[in-house]
XYZ file of C-alpha atoms in Angstrom:
633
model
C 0.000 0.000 0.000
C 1.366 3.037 -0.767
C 2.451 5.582 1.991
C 0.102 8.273 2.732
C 2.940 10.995 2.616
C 4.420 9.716 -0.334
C 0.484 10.330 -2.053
C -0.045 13.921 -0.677
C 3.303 14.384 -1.784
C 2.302 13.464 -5.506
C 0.075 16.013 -6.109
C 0.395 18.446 -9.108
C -1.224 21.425 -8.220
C -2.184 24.343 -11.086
C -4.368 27.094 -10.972
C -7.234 28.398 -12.972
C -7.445 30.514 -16.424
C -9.581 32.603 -18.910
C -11.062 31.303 -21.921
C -10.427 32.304 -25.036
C -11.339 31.059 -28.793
C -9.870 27.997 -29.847
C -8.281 27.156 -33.626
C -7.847 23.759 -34.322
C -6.896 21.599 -37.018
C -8.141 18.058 -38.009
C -6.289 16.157 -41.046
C -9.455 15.065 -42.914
C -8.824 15.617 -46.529
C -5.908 17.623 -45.735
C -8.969 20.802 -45.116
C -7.716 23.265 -43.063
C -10.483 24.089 -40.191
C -8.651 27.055 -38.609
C -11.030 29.841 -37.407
C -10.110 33.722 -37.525
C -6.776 33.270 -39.277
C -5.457 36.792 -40.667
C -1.446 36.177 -40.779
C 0.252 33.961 -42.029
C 3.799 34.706 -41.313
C 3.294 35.197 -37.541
C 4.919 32.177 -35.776
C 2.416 30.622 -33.096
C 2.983 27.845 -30.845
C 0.423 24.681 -31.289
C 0.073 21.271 -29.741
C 0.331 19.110 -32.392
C -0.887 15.395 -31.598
C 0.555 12.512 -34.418
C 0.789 8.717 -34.226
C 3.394 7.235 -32.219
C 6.532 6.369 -33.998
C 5.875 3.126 -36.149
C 8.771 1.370 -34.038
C 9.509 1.296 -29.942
C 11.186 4.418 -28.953
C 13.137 6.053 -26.273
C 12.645 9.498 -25.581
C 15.037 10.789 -28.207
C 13.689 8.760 -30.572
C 10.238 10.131 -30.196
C 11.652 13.286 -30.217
C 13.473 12.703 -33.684
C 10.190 11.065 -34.943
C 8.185 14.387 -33.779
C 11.049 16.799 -35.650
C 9.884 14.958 -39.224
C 6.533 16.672 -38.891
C 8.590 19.834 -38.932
C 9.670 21.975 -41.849
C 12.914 22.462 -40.047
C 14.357 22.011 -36.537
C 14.580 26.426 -36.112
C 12.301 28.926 -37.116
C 13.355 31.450 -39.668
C 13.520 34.788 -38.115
C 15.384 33.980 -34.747
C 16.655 30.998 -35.064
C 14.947 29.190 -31.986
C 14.285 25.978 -31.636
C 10.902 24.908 -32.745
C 10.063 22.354 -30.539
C 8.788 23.846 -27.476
C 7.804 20.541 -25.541
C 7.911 16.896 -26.391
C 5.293 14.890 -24.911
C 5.037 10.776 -24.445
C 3.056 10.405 -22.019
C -0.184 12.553 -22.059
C -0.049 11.837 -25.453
C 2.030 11.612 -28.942
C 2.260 14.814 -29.250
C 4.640 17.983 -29.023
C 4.587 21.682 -28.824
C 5.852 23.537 -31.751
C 6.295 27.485 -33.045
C 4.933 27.372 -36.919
C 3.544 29.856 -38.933
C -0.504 28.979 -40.196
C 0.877 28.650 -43.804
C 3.679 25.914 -42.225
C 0.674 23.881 -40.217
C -1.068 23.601 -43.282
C 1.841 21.597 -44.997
C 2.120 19.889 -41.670
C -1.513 18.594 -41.214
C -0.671 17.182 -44.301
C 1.906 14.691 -43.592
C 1.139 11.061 -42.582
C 0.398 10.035 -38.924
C -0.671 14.006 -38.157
C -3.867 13.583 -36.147
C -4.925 16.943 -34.921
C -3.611 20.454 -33.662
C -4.540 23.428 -31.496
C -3.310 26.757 -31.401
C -2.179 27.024 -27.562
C -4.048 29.095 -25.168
C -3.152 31.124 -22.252
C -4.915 30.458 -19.293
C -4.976 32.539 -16.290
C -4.688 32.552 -12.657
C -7.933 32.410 -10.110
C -8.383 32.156 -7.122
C -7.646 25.502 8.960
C -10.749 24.849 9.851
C -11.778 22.503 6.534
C -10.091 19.470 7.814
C -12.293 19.568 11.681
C -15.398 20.851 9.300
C -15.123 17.412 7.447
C -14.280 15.076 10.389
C -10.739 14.626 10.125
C -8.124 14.518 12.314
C -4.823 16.412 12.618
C -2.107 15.651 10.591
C 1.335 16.223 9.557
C 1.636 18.457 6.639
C 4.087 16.787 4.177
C 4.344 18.758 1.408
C 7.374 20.483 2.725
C 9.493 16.971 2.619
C 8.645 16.354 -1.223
C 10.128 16.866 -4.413
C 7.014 16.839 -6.370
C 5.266 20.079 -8.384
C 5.363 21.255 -11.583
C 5.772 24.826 -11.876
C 3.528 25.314 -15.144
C 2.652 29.239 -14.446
C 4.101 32.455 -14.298
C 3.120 36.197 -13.959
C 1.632 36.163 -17.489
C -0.661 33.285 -16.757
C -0.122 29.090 -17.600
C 0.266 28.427 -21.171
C -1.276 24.932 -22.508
C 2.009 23.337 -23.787
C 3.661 24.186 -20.424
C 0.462 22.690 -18.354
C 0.596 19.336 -21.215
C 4.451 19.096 -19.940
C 3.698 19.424 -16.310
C 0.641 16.883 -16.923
C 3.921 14.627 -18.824
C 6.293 14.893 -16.470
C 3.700 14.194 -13.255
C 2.326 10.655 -15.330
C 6.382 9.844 -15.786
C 6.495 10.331 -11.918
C 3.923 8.054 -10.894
C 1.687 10.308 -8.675
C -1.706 9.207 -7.752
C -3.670 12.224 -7.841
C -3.735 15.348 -10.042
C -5.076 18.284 -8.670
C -6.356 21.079 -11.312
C -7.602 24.456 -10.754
C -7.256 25.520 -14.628
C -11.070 25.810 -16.032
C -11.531 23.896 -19.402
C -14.122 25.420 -20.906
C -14.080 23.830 -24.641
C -15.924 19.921 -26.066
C -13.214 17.467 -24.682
C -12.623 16.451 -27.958
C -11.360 20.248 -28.861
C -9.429 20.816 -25.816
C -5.868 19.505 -25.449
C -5.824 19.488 -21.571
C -8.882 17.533 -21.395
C -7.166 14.550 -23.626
C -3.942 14.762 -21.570
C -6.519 14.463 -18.438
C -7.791 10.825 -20.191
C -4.323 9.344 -20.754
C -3.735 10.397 -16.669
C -7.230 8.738 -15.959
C -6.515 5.514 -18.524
C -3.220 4.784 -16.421
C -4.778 4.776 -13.063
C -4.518 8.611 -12.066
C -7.380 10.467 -10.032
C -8.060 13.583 -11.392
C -9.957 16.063 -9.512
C -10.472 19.800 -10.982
C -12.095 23.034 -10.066
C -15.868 23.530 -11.886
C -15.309 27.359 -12.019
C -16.540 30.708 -10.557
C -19.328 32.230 -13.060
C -22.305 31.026 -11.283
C -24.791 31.197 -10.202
C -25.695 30.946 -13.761
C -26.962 28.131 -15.145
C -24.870 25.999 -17.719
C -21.696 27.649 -16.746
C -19.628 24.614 -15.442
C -16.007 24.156 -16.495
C -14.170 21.286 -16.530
C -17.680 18.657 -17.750
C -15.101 15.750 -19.049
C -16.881 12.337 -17.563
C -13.492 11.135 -16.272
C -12.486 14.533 -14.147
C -14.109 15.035 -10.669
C -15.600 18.566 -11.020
C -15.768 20.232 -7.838
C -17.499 23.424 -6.732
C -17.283 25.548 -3.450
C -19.286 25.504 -0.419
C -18.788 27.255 2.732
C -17.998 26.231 5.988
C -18.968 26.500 10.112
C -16.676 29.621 10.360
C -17.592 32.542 10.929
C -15.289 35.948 11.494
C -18.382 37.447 13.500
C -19.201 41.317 13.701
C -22.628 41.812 15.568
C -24.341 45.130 13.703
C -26.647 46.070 16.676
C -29.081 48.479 15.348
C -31.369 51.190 17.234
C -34.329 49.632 17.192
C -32.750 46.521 19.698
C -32.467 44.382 16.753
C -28.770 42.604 16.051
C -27.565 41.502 12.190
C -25.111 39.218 11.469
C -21.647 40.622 9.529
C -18.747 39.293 9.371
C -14.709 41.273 9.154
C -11.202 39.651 8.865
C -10.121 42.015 10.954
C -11.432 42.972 13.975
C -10.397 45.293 17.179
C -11.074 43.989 20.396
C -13.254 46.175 21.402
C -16.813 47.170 20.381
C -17.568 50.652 19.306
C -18.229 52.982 22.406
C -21.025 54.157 21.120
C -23.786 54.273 18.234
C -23.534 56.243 15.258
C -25.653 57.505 12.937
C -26.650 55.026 9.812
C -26.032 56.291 6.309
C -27.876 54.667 2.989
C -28.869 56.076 0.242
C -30.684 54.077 -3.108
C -28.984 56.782 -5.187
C -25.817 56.503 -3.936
C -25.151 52.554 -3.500
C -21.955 52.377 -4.743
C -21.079 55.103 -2.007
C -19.508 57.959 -4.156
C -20.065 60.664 -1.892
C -18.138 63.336 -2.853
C -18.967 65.827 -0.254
C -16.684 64.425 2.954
C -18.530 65.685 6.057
C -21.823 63.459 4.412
C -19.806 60.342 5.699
C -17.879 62.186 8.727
C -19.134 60.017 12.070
C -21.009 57.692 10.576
C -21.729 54.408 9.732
C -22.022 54.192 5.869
C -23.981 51.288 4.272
C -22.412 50.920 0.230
C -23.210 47.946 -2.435
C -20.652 45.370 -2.139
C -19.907 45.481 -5.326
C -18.663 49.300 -5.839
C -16.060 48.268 -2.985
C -13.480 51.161 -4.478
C -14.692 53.785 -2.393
C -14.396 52.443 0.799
C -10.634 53.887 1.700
C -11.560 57.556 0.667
C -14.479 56.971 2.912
C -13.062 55.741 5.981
C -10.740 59.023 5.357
C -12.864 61.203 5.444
C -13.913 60.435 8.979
C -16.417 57.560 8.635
C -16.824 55.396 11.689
C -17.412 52.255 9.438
C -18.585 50.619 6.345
C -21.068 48.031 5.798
C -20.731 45.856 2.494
C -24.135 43.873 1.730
C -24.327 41.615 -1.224
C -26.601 41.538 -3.595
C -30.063 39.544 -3.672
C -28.020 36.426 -6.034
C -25.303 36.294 -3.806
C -27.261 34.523 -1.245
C -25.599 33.713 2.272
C -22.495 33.829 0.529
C -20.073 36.702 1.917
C -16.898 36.446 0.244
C -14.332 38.040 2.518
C -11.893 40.616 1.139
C -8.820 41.590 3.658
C -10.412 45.183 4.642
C -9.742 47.924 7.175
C -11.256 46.825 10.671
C -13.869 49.539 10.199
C -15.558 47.846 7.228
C -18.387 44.508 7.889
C -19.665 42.344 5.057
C -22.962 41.384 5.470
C -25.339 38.737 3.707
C -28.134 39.913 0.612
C -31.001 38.760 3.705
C -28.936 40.489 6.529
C -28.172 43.386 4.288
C -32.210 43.571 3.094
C -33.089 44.269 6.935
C -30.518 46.701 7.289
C -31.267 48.763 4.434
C -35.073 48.572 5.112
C -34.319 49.897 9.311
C -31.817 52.694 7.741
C -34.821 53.665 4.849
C -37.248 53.879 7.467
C -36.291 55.493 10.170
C -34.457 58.274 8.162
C -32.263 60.315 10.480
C -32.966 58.613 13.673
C -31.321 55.109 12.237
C -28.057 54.295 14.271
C -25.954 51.574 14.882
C -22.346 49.931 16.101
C -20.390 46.929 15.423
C -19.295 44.164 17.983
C -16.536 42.171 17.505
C -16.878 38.227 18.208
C -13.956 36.944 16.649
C -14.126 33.977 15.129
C -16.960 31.737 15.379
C -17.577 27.719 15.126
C -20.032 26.304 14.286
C -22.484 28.336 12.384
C -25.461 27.548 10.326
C -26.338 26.893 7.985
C -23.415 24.952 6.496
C -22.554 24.104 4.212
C -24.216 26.064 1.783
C -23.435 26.600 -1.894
C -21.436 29.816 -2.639
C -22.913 31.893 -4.800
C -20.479 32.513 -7.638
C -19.425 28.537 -7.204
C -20.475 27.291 -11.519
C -23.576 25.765 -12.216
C -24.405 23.010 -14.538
C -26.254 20.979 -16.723
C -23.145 20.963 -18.665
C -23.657 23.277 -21.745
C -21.492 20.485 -24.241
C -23.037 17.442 -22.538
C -25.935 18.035 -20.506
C -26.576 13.792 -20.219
C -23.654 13.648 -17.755
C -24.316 15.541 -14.524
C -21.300 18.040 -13.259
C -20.677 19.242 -11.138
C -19.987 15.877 -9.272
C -19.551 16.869 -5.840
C -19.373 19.834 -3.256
C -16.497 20.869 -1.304
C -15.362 23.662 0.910
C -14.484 26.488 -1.323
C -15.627 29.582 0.732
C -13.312 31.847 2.951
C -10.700 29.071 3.145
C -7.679 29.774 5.332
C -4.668 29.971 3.290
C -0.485 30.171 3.705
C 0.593 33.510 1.392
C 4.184 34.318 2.385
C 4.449 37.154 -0.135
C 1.305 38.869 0.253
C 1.008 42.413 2.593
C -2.361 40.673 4.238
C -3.612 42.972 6.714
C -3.606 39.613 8.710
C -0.161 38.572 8.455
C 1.720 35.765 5.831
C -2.015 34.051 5.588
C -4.963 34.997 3.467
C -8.677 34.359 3.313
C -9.229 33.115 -0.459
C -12.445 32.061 -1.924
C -13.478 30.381 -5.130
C -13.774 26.538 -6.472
C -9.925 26.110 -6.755
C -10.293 26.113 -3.181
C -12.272 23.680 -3.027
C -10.362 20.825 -5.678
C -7.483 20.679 -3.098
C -9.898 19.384 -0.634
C -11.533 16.550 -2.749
C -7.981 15.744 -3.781
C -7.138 15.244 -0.336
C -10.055 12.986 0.147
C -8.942 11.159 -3.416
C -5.748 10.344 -1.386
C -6.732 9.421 1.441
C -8.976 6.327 -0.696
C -6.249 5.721 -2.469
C -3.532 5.309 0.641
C -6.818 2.600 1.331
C -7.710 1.164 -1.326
C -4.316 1.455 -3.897
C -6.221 -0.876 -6.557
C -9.068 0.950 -6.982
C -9.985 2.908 -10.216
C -10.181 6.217 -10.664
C -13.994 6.053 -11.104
C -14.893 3.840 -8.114
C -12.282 6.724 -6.345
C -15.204 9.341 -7.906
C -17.558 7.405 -7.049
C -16.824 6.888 -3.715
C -16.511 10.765 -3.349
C -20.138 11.028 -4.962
C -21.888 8.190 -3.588
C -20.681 8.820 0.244
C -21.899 12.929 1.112
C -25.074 15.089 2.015
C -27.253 17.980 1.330
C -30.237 19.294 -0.186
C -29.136 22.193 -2.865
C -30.068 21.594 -6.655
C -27.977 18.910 -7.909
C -27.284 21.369 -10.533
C -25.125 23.414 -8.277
C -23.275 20.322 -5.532
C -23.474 17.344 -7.831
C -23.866 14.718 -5.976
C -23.588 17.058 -2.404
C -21.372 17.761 -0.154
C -17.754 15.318 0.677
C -18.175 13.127 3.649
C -14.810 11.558 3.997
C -15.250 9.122 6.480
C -18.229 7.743 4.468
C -16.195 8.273 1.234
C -13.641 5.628 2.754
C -15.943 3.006 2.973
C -18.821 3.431 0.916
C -20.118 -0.068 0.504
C -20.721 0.172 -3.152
C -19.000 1.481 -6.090
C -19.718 2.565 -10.175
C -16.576 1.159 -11.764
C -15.828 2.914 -15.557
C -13.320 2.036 -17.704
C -11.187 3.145 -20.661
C -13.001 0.646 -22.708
C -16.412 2.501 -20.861
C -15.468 5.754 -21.560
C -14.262 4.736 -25.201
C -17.847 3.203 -26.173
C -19.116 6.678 -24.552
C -17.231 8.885 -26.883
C -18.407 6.576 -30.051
C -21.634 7.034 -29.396
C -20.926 10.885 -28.940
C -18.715 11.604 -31.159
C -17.480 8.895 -33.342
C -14.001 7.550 -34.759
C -12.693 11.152 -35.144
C -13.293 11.232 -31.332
C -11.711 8.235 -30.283
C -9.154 8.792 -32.377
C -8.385 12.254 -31.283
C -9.286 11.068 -26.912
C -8.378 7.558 -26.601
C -5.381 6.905 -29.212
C -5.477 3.421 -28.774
C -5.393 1.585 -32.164
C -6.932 -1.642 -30.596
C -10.346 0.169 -30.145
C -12.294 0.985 -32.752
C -16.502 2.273 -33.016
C -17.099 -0.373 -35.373
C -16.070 -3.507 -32.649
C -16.823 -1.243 -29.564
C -21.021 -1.056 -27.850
C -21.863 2.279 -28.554
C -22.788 3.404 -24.781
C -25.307 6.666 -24.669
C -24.743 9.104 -21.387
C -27.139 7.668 -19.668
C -25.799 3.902 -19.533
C -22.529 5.419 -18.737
C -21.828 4.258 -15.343
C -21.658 7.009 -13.390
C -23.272 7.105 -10.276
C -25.898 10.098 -11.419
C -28.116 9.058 -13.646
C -30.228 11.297 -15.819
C -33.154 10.482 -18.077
C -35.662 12.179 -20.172
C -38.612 13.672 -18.144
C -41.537 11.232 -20.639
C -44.919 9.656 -19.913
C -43.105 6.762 -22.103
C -41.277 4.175 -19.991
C -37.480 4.785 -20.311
C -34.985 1.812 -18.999
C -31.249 2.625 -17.324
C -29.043 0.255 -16.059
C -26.287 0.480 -13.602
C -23.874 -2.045 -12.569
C -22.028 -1.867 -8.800
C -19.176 -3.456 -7.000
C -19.305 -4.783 -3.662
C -16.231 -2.715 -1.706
C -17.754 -3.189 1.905
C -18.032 -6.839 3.973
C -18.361 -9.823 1.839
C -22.058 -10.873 2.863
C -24.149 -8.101 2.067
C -27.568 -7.069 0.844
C -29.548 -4.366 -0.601
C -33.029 -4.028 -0.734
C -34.312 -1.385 -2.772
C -37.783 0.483 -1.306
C -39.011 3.403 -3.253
C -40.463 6.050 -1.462
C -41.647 8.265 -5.036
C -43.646 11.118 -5.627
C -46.860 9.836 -7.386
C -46.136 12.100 -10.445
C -43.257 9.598 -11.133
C -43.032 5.585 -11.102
C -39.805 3.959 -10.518
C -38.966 0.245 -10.879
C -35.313 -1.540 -10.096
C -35.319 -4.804 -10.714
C -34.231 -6.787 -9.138
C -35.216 -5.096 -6.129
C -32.898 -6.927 -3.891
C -29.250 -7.124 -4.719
C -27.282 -9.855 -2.884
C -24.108 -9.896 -2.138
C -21.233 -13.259 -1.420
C -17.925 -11.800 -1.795
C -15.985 -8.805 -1.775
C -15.323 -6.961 -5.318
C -18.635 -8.943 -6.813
C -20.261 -6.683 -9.229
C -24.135 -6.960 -9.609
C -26.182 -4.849 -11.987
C -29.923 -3.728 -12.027
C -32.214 -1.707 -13.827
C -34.351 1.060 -12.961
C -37.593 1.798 -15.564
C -38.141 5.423 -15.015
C -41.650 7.004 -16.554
C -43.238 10.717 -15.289
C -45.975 12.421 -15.309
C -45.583 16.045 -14.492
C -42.033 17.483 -13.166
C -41.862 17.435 -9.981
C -38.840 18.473 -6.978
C -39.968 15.775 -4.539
C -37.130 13.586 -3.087
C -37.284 10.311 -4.063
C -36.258 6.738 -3.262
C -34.424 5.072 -0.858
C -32.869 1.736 -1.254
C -31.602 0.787 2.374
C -29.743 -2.127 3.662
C -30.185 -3.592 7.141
C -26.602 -5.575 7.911
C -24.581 -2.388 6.554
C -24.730 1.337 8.087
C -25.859 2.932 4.844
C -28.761 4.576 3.039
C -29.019 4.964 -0.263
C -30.965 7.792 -0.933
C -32.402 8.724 -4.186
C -33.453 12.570 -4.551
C -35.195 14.406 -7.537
C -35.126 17.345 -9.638
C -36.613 18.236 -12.769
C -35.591 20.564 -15.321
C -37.759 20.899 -18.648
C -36.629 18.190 -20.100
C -34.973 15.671 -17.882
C -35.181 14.487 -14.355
C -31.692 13.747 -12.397
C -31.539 10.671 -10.378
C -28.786 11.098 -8.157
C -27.890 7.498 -6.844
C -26.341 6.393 -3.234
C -26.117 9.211 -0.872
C -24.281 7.284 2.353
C -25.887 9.374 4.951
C -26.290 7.096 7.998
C -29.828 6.129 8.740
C -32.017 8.301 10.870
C -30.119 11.498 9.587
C -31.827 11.732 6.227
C -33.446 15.654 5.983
């Protein structure tokens, strides 16, 4: 088994990007497919993926084999070196500088399969461990050699993420940690394909789902064999009491805080018109408490100069609970859109006799509710592939503790950072931790296991499959296996030979010998199927990971605008690793939100819980939800 330090110490941590448009090239016919070419002189760098050399290579051979592709081994104008990167491992492939007019003479050479101009992507942004039930550890990050530094001021550039993603596979690490948001089809996004050959040889790879939401469809990183995470928040709270005039105290919350509460109460100023606070005349603010949008934040210096005796941030009404915490002066409180709605309506009110104060608490465990999706944490379906659900699962991503040596943090060499790259590192953690357990296990009975074993009540839109329960995740009973061979007969059916060509690059699979497999017979452990009056079958196939006698019985517990039936209804279990598959014929009615069914087992402390949503055209069955029995909300 391996050594738990030796897996934390294997993980290849990058951070997130921008997207912009992608040209591409595929070698059918020799047709050029590039988009918004307008120079072709101007030398550009693109990941080129060919056919492996027609003979067993060594590194310098492959790297021979790739220079035959090229029209020489230097460009023309400076006389660098063409080949940026040479790549074995996330695929045959290298990183080149070639002018558009010198691709097109290179997409026409045998064993070219397909080529991308590079992108630049760009740079996003402890009480988790106790919040998810661990204990303390030993941090050994510090004792390891491994890390690929793939970014720099400028932001990550693909071919320098496809060589960390090379060099990690050649090192052997077990889990690959990626807060870089891929935004593009799979099939038209380098990173994404270097992501399958880490999957296909046994890697867990767990990304960030990105930090556009709450709107709907805007999840990055939907590739079936990734584990898309998005950000919740956690017990923690920095407290600041605002105690109002009227008796009544709201809930804020500061980074930093004095130790004492104000002395006295001061006068309350709001103003519709002037939300984003741009008072101009100074002695409107002078002695008072000034209440400004949180989003027109840029004022709040000149104001606290000008004599204010504090500032109160509230978000708007989409924001939610969610209070992302910047590093402000102590005089300045962030309050919630509800919080903020009360305060606003006392200030509007009661005109010039509205007055408050703050009161500092410090920091505060164990408040509710928690977890709770953050607001800006990406939302699916998945706008490429709305079959497959992502996000897959919920992790703390909210006002996260973090080390930052080289910042000037009002609160020393640590910072308060938000956003769903926060939240990867912890489901990677979690990945390790199964894998230090169970070192044979795939990485999409490790997913699964992260899906099947967590809790909540949110739109599975915006946690997946909820939130991480790691001690559940551990041991989850049962497990959705998936394959290369799975996800190979999934990308025929989506996309055909020019798919698996361009994802799987293995010359033993082909469409016409493989089961075409449509997204909803993928085994995942979500399921989602058309919302029809017409009956519509799924199966799903498990493996037994928990004692070797065990049984599930399946009761349904449905809303009467939907019929379920699994058969069999009982699955029984003899050995460990036994896999045993059963089908569920799905057929509605009407949409409707009501949870769903339960399949529970007796001899085993689990309950599979089934919960429903609807959407206009499909419901989402989310399958195995290890909440212990008796806790299910």
């Amino acid at each position: 088994m391996a050594s738990l330090a030796n897996l934390l110490a294997s993980l290849l941590l990058i951070a997130i990007f921008s997207p912009t448009p992608i040209l591409c090239y595929l070698n059918q016919a020799s047709v050029r497919v590039q988009q918004g070419a307008t120079n072709t002189s101007a030398y550009h760098t693109y990941i080129v993926l060919v056919e492996p050399p027609p003979f067993n290579a060594d590194e310098d051979m492959y790297h021979h084999w790739y220079e035959s592709f090229l029209p020489s081994s230097r460009d023309g104008d400076l006389g660098k070196a063409r080949l940026v990167h040479s790549y074995t491992k996330v695929f045959s492939g290298f990183a080149t500088m070639l002018t558009d007019g010198e691709l097109d003479v290179v997409a026409k050479k045998p064993g070219f399969v397909w080529a991308f101009k590079e992108k630049t992507r760009y740079l996003m942004t402890t009480r988790t461990p106790k919040f998810l039930g661990l204990r303390n550890g030993t941090g050994f990050w510090r004792d390891a050699s491994y890390g690929k530094g793939v970014c720099n001021s400028v932001g990550c550039y693909d071919s320098d993420i496809l060589a960390g993603l090379d060099a990690a596979i050649k090192d052997g690490v077990d889990v690959l940690s990626i807060s870089i948001g891929l935004d593009d089809k799979f099939d038209k996004d380098p990173i994404a394909i270097g992501l399958f050959s880490a999957m296909s040889k046994g890697i867990v790879v767990v990304c960030s789902g990105g930090n556009e939401g709450p709107e709907p469809h805007s999840i990055k990183n939907d590739a079936p064999w990734l584990i898309t995470v998005v950000a919740g928040s956690v017990d923690r709270s920095f407290d600041v009491g605002v105690n109002l005039g009227n008796g009544m105290s709201l809930h804020g919350e500061a980074l930093n805080q004095v130790a004492k509460p104000m002395s006295k109460m001061y006068p309350l100023l709001y103003s519709e018109a002037q939300r984003d606070c741009n008072y101009m005349v100074n002695h409107a603010v002078a002695q008072k408490i000034v209440v400004c949008d949180s989003e027109a934040p840029w004022f709040v210096d000149s104001i606290l100069q000008a004599g204010a005796a504090g500032v109160v941030l509230d978000n708007k009404a989409s924001d939610g609970y969610t209070v992302s915490l910047d590093d402000d002066n102590s005089g300045v409180v962030q309050m919630s859109a509800r919080d903020g709605a009360v305060l606003r309506a006392y200030a509007a009110s009661s005109s010039r006799s509205a007055r408050a104060s703050f009161s500092y608490h410090k920091t505060f465990l164990g408040y509710r509710p928690a977890p709770v999706v953050a607001s800006f944490s990406s939302r699916g379906p998945s706008k490429h592939f709305p079959g497959v659900l992502k996000p897959d699962i919920l992790a703390p991503g909210l006002n996260i503790l973090a080390a930052c040596p080289w910042t000037e943090s009002k609160i020393g060499p640590f910072n308060i950072l938000s956003g769903t790259s926060m939240a990867a590192p912890h489901i990677s953690g979690v990945a390790a931790l199964i894998k230090s357990l169970h070192p044979d296990w795939s990485p999409a009975a490790v997913k699964s296991a992260d899906d099947d074993c967590k809790h909540g009540k949110a739109d599975a839109y915006a946690m997946g499959a909820g939130h991480v329960n790691p001690t559940r995740a551990a041991d989850p009973g049962l497990v959705y296996d998936l394959g290369v061979t799975d996800y190979a007969g999934y990308i025929c059916w989506l996309l055909g030979d020019r798919g698996l060509t361009t994802i799987v690059r293995n010359k033993s699979l082909t469409c016409a010998k493989l089961p075409k497999v449509r997204d909803v017979e993928l085994n995942y452990p979500t399921i989602t199927v058309p919302l029809k009056p017409t009956a519509f079958m799924v199966n799903r196939t498990v493996t037994n990971v928990g004692p070797p006698s065990l049984t599930y019985v399946a009761k349904l517990d449905m809303p009467k605008s939907l019929t379920v039936r699994v058969t069999p209804n009982k699955l029984v279990f003899s050995k460990a690793r036994e896999k045993k598959s059963s089908s569920g014929q799905f057929r509605a009615v009407q949409p409707d939100h009501t949870p769903g069914s339960q399949l529970s087992d007796d001899y085993y402390d689990i309950l599979l819980y089934i919960p429903l949503i609807d959407s206009p055209t499909t419901i989402l069955v989310l399958l195995y939800d290890c909440t212990g029995p008796g806790t299910l909300r």
